[in-house]
Tab-separated table of C-alpha atoms in Angstrom:
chain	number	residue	atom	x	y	z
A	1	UNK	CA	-58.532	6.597	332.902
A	2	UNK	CA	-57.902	10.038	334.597
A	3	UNK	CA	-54.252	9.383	334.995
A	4	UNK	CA	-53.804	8.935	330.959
A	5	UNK	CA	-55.974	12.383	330.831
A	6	UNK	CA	-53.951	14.064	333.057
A	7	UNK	CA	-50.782	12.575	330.708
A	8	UNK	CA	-52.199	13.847	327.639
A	9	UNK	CA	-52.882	17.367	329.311
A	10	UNK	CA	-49.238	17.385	330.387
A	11	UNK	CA	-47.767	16.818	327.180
A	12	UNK	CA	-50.299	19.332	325.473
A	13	UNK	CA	-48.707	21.775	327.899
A	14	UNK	CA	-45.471	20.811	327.006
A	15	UNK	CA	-46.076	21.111	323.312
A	16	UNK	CA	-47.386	25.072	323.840
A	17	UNK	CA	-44.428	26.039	325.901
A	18	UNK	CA	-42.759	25.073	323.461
A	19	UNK	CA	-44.328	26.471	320.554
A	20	UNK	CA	-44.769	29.712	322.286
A	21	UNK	CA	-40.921	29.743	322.877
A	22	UNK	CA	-40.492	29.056	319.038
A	23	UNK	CA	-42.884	31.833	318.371
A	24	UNK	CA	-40.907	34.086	320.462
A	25	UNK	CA	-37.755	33.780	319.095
A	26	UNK	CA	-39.497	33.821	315.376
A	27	UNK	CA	-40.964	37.155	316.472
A	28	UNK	CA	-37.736	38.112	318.084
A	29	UNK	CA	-35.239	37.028	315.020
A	30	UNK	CA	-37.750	38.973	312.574
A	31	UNK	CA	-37.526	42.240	314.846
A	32	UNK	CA	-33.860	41.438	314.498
A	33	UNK	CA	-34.294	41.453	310.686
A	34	UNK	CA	-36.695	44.290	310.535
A	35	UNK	CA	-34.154	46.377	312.660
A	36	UNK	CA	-31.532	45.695	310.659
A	37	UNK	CA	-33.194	46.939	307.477
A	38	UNK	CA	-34.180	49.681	308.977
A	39	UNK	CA	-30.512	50.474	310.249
A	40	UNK	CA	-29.215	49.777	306.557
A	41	UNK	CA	-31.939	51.928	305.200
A	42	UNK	CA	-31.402	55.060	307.289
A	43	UNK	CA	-27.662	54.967	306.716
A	44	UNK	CA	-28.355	54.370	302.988
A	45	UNK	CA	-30.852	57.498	303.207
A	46	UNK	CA	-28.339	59.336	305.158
A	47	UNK	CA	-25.424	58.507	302.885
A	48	UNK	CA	-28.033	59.579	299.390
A	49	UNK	CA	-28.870	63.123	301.379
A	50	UNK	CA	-25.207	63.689	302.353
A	51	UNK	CA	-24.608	63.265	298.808
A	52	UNK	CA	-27.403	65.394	297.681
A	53	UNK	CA	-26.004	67.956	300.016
A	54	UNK	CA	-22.406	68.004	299.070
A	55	UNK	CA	-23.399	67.936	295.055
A	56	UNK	CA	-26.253	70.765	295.639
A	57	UNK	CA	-24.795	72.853	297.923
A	58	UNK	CA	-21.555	72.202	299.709
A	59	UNK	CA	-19.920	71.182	296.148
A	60	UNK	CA	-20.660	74.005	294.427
A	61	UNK	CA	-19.035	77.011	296.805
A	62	UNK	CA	-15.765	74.681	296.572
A	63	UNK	CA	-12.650	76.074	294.940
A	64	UNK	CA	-11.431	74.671	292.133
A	65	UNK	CA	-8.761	77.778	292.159
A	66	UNK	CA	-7.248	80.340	294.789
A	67	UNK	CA	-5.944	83.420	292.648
A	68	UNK	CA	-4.387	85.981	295.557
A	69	UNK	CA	-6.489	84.923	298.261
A	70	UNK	CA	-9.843	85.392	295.441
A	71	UNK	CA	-11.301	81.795	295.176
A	72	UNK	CA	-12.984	80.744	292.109
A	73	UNK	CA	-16.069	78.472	292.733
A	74	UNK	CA	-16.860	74.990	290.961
A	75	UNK	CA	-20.525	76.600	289.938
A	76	UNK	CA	-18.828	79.536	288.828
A	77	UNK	CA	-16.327	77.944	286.454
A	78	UNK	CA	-19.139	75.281	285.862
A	79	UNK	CA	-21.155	78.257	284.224
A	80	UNK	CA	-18.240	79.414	282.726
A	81	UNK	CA	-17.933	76.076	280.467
A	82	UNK	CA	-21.025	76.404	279.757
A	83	UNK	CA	-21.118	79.697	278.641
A	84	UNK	CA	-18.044	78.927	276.417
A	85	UNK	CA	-19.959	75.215	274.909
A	86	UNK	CA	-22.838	77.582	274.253
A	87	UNK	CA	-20.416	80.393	272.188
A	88	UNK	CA	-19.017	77.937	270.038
A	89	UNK	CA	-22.190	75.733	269.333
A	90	UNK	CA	-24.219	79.181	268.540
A	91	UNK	CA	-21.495	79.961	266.039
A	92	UNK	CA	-21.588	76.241	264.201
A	93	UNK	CA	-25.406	76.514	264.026
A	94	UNK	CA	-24.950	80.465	262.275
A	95	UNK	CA	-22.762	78.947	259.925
A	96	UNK	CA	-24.607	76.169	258.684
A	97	UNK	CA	-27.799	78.092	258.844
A	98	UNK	CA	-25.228	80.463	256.620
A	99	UNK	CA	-23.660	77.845	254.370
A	100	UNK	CA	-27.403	76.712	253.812
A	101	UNK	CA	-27.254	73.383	255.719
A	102	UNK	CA	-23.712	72.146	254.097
A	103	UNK	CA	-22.470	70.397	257.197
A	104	UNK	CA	-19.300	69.175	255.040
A	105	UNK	CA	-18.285	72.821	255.045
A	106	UNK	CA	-18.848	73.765	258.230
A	107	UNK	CA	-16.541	71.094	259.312
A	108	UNK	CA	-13.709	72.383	256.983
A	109	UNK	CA	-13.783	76.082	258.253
A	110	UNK	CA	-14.534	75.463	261.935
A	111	UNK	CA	-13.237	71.822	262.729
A	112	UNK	CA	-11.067	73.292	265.429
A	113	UNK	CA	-14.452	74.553	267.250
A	114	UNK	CA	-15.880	71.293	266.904
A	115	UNK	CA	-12.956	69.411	268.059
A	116	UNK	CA	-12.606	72.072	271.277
A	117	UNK	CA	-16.624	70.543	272.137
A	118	UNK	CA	-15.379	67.237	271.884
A	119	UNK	CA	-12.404	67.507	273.850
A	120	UNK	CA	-14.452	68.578	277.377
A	121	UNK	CA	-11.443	68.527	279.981
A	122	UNK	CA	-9.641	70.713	277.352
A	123	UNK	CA	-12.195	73.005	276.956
A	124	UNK	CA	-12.842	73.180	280.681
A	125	UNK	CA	-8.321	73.893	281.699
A	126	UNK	CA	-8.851	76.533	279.346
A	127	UNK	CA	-11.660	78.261	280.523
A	128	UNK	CA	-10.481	78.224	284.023
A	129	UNK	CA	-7.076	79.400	283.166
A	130	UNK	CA	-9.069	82.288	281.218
A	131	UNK	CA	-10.943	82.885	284.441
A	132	UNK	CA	-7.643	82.795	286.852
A	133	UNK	CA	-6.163	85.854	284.072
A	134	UNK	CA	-9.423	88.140	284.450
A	135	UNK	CA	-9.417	88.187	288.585
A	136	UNK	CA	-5.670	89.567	288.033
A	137	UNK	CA	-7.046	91.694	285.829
A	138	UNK	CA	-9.909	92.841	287.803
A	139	UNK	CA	-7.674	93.049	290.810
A	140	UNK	CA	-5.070	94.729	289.197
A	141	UNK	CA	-7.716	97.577	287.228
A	142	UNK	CA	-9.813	97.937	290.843
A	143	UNK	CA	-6.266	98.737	292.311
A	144	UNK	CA	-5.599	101.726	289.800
A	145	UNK	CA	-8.904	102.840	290.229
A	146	UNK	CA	-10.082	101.284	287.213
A	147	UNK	CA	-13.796	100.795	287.377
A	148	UNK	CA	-16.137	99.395	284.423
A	149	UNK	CA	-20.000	100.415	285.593
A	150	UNK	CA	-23.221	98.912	284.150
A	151	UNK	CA	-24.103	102.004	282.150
A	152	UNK	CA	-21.089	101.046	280.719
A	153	UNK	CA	-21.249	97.522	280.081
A	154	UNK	CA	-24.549	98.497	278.390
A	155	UNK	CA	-23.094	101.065	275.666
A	156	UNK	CA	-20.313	98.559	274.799
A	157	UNK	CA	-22.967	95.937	274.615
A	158	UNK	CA	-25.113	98.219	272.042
A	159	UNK	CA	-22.094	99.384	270.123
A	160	UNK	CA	-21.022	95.872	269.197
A	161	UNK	CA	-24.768	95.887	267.299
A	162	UNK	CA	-24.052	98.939	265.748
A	163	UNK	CA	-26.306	100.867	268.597
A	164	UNK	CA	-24.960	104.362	270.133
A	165	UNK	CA	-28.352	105.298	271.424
A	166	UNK	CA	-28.359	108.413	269.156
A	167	UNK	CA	-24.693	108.651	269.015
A	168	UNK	CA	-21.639	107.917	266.226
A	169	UNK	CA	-19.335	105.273	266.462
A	170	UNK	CA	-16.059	105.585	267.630
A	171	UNK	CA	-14.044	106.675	263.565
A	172	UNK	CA	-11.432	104.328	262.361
A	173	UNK	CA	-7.855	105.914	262.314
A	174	UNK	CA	-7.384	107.571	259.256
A	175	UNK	CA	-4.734	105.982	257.310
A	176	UNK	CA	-1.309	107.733	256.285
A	177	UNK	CA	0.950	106.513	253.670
A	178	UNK	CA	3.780	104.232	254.671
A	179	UNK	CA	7.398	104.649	253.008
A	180	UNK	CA	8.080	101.226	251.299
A	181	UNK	CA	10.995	100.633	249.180
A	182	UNK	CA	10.953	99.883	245.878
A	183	UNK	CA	12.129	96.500	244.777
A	184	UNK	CA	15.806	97.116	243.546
A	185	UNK	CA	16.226	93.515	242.111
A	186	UNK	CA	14.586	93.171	238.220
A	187	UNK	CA	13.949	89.350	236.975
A	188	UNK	CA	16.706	89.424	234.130
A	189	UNK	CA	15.039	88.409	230.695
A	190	UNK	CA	17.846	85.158	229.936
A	191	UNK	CA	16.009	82.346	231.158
A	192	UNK	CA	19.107	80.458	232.616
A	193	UNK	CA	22.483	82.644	233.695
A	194	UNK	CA	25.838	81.406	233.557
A	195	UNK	CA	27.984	84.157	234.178
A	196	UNK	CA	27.775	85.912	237.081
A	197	UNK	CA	26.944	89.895	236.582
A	198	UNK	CA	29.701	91.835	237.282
A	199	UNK	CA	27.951	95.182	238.547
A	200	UNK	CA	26.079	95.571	241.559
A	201	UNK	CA	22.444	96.415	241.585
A	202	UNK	CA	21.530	99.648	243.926
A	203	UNK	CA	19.617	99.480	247.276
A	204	UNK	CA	16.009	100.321	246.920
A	205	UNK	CA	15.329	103.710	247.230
A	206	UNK	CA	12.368	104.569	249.874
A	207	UNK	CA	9.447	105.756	247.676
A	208	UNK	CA	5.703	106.305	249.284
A	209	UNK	CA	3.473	103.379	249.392
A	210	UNK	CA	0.065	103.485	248.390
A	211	UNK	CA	-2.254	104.625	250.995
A	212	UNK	CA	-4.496	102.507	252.964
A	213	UNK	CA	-8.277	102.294	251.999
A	214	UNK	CA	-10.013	103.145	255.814
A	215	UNK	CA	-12.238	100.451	257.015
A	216	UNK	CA	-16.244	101.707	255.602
A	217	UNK	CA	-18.008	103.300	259.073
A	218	UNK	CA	-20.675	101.475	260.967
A	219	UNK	CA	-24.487	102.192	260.376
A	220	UNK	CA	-25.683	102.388	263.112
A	221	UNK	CA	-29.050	101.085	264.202
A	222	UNK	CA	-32.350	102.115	265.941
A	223	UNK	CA	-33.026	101.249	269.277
A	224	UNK	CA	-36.104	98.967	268.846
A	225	UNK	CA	-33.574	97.276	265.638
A	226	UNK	CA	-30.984	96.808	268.907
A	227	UNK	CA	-33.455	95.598	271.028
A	228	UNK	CA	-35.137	93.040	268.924
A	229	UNK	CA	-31.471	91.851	267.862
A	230	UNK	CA	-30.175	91.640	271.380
A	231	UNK	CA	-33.470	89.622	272.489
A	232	UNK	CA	-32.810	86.866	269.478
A	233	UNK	CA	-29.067	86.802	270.744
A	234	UNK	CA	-29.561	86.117	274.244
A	235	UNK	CA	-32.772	83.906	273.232
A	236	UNK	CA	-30.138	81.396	271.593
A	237	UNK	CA	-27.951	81.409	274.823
A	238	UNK	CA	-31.009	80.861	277.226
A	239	UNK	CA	-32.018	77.464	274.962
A	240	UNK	CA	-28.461	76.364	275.798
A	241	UNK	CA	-28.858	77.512	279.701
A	242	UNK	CA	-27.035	80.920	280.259
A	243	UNK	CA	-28.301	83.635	281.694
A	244	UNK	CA	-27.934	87.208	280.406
A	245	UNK	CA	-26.423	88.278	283.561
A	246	UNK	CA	-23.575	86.158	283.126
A	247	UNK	CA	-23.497	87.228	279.299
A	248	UNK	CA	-22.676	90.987	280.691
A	249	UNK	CA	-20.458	90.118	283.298
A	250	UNK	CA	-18.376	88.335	280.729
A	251	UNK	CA	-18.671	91.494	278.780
A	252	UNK	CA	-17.192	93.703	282.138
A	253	UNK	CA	-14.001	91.298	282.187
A	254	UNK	CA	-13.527	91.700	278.280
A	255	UNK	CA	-13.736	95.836	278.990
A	256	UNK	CA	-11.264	95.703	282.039
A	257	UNK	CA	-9.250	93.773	279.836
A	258	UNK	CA	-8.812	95.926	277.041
A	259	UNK	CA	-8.572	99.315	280.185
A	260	UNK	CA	-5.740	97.417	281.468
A	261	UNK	CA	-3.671	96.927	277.984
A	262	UNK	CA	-3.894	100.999	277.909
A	263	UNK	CA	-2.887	101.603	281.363
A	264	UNK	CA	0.081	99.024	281.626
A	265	UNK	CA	1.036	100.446	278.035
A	266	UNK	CA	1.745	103.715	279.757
A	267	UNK	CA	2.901	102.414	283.185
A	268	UNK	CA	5.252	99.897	281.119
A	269	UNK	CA	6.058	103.156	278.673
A	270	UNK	CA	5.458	100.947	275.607
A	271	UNK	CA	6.730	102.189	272.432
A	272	UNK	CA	4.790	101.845	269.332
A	273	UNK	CA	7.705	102.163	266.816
A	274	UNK	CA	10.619	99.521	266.656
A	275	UNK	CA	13.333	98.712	264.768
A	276	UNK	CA	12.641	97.277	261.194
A	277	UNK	CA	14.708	95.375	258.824
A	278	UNK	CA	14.878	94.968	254.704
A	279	UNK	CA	17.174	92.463	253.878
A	280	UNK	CA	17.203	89.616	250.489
A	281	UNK	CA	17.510	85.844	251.036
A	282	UNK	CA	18.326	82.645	249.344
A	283	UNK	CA	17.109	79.552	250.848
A	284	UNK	CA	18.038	76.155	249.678
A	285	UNK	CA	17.182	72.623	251.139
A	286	UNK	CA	20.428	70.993	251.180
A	287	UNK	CA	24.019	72.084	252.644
A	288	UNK	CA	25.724	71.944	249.446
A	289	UNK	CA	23.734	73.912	247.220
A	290	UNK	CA	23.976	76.679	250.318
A	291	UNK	CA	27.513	76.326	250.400
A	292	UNK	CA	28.265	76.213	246.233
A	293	UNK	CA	26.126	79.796	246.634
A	294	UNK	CA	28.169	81.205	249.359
A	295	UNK	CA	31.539	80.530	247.292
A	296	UNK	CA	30.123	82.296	244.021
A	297	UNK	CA	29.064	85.466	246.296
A	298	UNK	CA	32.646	85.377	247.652
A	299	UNK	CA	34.041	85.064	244.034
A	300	UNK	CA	31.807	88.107	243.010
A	301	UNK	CA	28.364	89.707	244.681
A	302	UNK	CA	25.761	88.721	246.334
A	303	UNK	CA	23.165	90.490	244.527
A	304	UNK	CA	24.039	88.741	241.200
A	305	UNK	CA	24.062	85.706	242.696
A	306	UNK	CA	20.854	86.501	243.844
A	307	UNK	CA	19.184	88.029	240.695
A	308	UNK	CA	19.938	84.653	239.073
A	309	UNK	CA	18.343	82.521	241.008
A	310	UNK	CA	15.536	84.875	240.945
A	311	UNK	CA	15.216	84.787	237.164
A	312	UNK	CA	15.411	81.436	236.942
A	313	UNK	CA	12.276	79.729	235.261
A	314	UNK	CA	10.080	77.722	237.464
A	315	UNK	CA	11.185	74.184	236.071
A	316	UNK	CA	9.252	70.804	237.582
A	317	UNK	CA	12.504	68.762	236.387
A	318	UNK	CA	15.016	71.471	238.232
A	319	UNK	CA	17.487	69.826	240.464
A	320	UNK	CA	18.049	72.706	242.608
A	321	UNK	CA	15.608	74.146	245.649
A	322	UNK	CA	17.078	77.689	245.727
A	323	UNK	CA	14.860	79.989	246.246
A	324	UNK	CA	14.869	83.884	246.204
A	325	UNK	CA	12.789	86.678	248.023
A	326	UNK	CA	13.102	89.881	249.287
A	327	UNK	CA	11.619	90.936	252.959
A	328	UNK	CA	10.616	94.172	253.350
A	329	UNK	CA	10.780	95.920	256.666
A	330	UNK	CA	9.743	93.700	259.165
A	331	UNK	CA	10.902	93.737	262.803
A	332	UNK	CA	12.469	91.301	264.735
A	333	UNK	CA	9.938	89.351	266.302
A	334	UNK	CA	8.100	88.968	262.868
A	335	UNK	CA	11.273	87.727	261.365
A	336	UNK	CA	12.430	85.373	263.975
A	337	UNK	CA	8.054	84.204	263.368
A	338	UNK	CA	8.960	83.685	259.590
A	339	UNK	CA	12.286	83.015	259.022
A	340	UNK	CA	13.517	81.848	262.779
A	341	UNK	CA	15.738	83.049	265.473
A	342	UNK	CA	19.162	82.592	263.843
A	343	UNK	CA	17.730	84.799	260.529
A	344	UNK	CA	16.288	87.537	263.000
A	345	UNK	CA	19.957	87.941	264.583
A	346	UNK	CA	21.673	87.730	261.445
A	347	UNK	CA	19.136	90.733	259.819
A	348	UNK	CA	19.270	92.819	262.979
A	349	UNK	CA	23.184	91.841	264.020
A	350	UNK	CA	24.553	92.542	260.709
A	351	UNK	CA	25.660	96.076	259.251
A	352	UNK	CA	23.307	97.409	256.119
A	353	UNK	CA	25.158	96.022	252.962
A	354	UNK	CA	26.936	92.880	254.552
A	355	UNK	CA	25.982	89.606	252.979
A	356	UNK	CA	25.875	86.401	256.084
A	357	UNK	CA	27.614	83.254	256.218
A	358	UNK	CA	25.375	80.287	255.806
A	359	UNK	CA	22.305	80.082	258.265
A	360	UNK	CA	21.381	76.706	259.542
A	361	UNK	CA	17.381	76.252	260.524
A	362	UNK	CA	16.204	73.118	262.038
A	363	UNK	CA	12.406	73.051	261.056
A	364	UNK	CA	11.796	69.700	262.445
A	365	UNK	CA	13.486	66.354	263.503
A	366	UNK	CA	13.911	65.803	259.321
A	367	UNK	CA	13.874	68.632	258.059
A	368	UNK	CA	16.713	71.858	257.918
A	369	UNK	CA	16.600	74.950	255.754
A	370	UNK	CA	19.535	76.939	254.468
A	371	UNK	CA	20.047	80.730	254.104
A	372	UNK	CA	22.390	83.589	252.728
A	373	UNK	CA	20.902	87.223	253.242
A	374	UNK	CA	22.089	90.341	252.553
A	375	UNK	CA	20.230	93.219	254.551
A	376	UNK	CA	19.222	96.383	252.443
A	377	UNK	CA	18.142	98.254	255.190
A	378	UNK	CA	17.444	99.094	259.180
A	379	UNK	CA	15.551	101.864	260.844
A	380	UNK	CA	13.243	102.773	263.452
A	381	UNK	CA	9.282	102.445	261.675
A	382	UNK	CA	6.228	103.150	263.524
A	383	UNK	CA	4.359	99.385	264.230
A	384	UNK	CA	1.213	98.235	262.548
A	385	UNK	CA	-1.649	98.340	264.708
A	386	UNK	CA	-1.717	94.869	264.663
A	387	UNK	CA	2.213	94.455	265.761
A	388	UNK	CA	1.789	96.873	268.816
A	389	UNK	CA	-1.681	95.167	269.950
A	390	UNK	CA	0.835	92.218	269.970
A	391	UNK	CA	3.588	93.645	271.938
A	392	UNK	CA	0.470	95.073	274.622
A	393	UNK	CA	-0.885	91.610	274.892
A	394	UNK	CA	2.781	90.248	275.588
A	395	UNK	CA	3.191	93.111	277.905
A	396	UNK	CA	0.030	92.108	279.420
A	397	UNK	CA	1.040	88.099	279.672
A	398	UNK	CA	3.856	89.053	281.153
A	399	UNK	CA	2.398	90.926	283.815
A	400	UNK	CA	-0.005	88.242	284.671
A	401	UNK	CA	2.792	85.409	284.961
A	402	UNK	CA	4.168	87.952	287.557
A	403	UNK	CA	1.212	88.303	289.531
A	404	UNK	CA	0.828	84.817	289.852
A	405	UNK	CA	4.064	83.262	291.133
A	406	UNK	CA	3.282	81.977	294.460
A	407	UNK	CA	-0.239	83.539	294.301
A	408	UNK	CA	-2.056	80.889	292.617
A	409	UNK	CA	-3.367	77.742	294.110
A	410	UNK	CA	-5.217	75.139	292.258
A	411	UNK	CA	-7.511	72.488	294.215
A	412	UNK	CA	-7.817	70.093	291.431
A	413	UNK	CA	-11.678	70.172	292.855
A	414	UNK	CA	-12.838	70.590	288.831
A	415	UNK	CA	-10.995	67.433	288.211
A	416	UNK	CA	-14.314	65.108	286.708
A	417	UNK	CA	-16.666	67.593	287.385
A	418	UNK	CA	-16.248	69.336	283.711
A	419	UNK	CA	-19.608	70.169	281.805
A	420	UNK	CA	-20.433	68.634	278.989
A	421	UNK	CA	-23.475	70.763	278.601
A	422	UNK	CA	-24.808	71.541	276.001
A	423	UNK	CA	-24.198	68.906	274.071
A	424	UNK	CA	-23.326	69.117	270.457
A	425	UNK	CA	-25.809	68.366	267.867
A	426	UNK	CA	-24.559	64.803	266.550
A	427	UNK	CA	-24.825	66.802	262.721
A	428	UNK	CA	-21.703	68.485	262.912
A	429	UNK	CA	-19.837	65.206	263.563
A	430	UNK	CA	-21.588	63.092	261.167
A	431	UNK	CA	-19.123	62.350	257.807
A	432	UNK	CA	-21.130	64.604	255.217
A	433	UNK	CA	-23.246	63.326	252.729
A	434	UNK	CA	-21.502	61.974	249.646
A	435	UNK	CA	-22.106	64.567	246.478
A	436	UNK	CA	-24.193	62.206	244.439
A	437	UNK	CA	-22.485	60.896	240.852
A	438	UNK	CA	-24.015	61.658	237.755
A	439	UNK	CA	-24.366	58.785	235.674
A	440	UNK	CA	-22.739	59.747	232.191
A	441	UNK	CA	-24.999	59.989	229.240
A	442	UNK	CA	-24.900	56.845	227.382
């Protein structure tokens, strides 16, 4: 009886060993486990604060351009998109609040703006290529001791609301008369010519133009009227997130902008006159009708040839596209932006009187224009304001290309990281509401 005891207590011993070694490696395998998570779980932590890190602060100071050893950050071009999304979605909102809710027309007279908040990356190249132009500019104005202070940013802030803190603003030019010629050629009465007239018309004689109406002067406004309308200005930018600080630095880049155009116009020794041209043309659509013209002005004259088409009535059922117009002093750039580049040599190559050979114009891949001209006239005219503002900002472009060759490095860090804040309201992309029909009385 004791020896089947002692069994039983033997194999009882034997079963707890081995449960106890069970239990061990149970307990062992689940520390495994547990260890494991934990390793997975740090690195997982490690990998979300390394990402937090780079995104919140490492990110940010990156370069997403190097313009002469200046670097312009991701959060600073960031801001800049934003600042631009803001611009054009403040303007949409003014013009329907203008246009009285009439989303259909807001989308006819500033679809481009809406398309430039659609297109994000777009928007985004071109405001960093905007930024890359003002540090050349800035560099360039610091480096001629050009300087643009805060008291200074503030008057040009005021001025464009009419505020000169108790002074007068700046007087348009006053306008002079301008010496335009009067129109030599005089629609003949006969409805259709078939004879060609055998006596030259005269060359416009330069008479004095009317002169220009000057622009009405600005009323200027109180202080507390420029305060309140400054506050409701920047309150719509801070709804769409920017700051007033960046509003006025913006403002300083637009000033040492416009500082530069008048000191490169000087350094560059600009000229505001240039060579203008007067000159008549015929233009046709086809080849032969250019060609039947240029044998009846070298059978007779060119200015008969061109009176007739000009007195030709306007006829739906006409088979010809000849067409004729006179241009009145224009230079050569605005010629070759009208007419093309083999018109603008022709009108500035040829002497005053001669008549040219036909001038072929490819438009498109389809589609080629014909001309004959005669040029009336050619001297040296002072430019519109408008033409030499032109010419400065060409002058300017220019000098900006050449500051940049081998000075400009782009990371390609912006590359996904454009803002797409603040969003556009879904209104101004909506198709408008149909104009309801009116049933007709019955």
């Amino acid at each position: 009886m004791a020896k089947k005891q002692d069994k039983l207590t033997v194999d009882e011993q034997r079963q707890s060993r081995k449960e106890v070694l069970l239990a061990r490696k149970q307990a062992q395998q689940t520390r495994q486990i547990r260890l494991g998570v934990a390793i997975v779980g740090g690195l997982l932590l490690v990998v979300f604060l390394a990402a937090i890190i780079n995104e919140l602060i490492i990110a940010p100071n990156q370069a997403v351009a190097i313009v002469n050893s200046e670097e312009i950050s991701l959060s600073d071009w960031q801001d800049r998109v934003r600042f631009e999304r803001a611009q054009r979605i403040i303007l949409l909102e003014n013009q329907l609040e203008a246009f009285q809710g009439n989303v259909g027309i807001v989308q006819q007279f500033a679809g481009q703006t809406i398309n430039e908040l659609l297109l994000a990356e777009q928007l985004g190249q071109a405001a960093l290529n905007q930024m890359i132009d003002e540090v050349v500019i800035r560099q360039a104005a610091e480096a001629r001791g050009i300087t643009v202070t805060d008291a200074e940013v503030e008057a040009e802030i005021g001025a464009t609301f009419n505020f000169f803190d108790g002074g007068l603003p700046t007087p348009f030019p006053t306008a002079t008369a301008t010496v335009e010629p009067t129109p030599s050629i005089t629609p003949l009465p006969t409805a259709v010519i078939t004879d060609i007239v055998p006596t030259n018309t005269p060359f416009p004689t330069a008479t004095l133009g009317p002169t220009n109406t000057p622009a009405p002067t600005a009323t200027a406004v109180s202080a507390d009227a420029f305060q309140q309308e400054f506050s409701d200005f920047m309150t719509q930018f801070g709804d769409l997130g920017v700051s007033e600080a960046q509003y006025r630095e913006i403002v300083r880049s637009q000033m040492y902008r416009e500082r530069l155009l008048e000191q490169l116009a000087v350094e560059h020794e600009l000229s505001d006159e240039a060579e203008h041209a007067s000159f008549f043309v015929l233009q046709f659509d086809t080849e032969e009708e250019a060609n039947e013209a240029a044998a009846m002005i070298a059978d007779g004259d060119y200015l008969a040839v061109w009176n007739e088409v000009r007195s030709l009535v306007p006829d739906a059922d006409s088979l010809t596209t000849a067409i004729a117009t006179e241009v009145l002093w224009r230079t050569e750039d605005a010629v070759t932006t009208n007419y093309g580049l083999e018109v603008a040599e022709a009108a500035f190559g040829l002497p005053v009187g001669a008549s040219s050979e036909v001038i072929t114009r490819a438009i498109d891949a389809t589609t080629t224009q014909y001309y004959l001209i005669q040029v009336s006239g050619r001297e040296v005219r002072p430019l519109s304001a408008t033409e030499y503002q032109t010419l400065q900002l060409e002058d300017l472009a220019e000098f900006i290309n050449e500051q940049l060759t081998g000075n400009l490095t782009l990371t390609e860090y912006d590359r996904g990281r454009t803002p797409t804040n603040p969003v556009l309201d879904p209104l101004f992309t909506a198709p408008p509401t149909a104009t309801p029909t009116v049933p007709s009385g019955g």
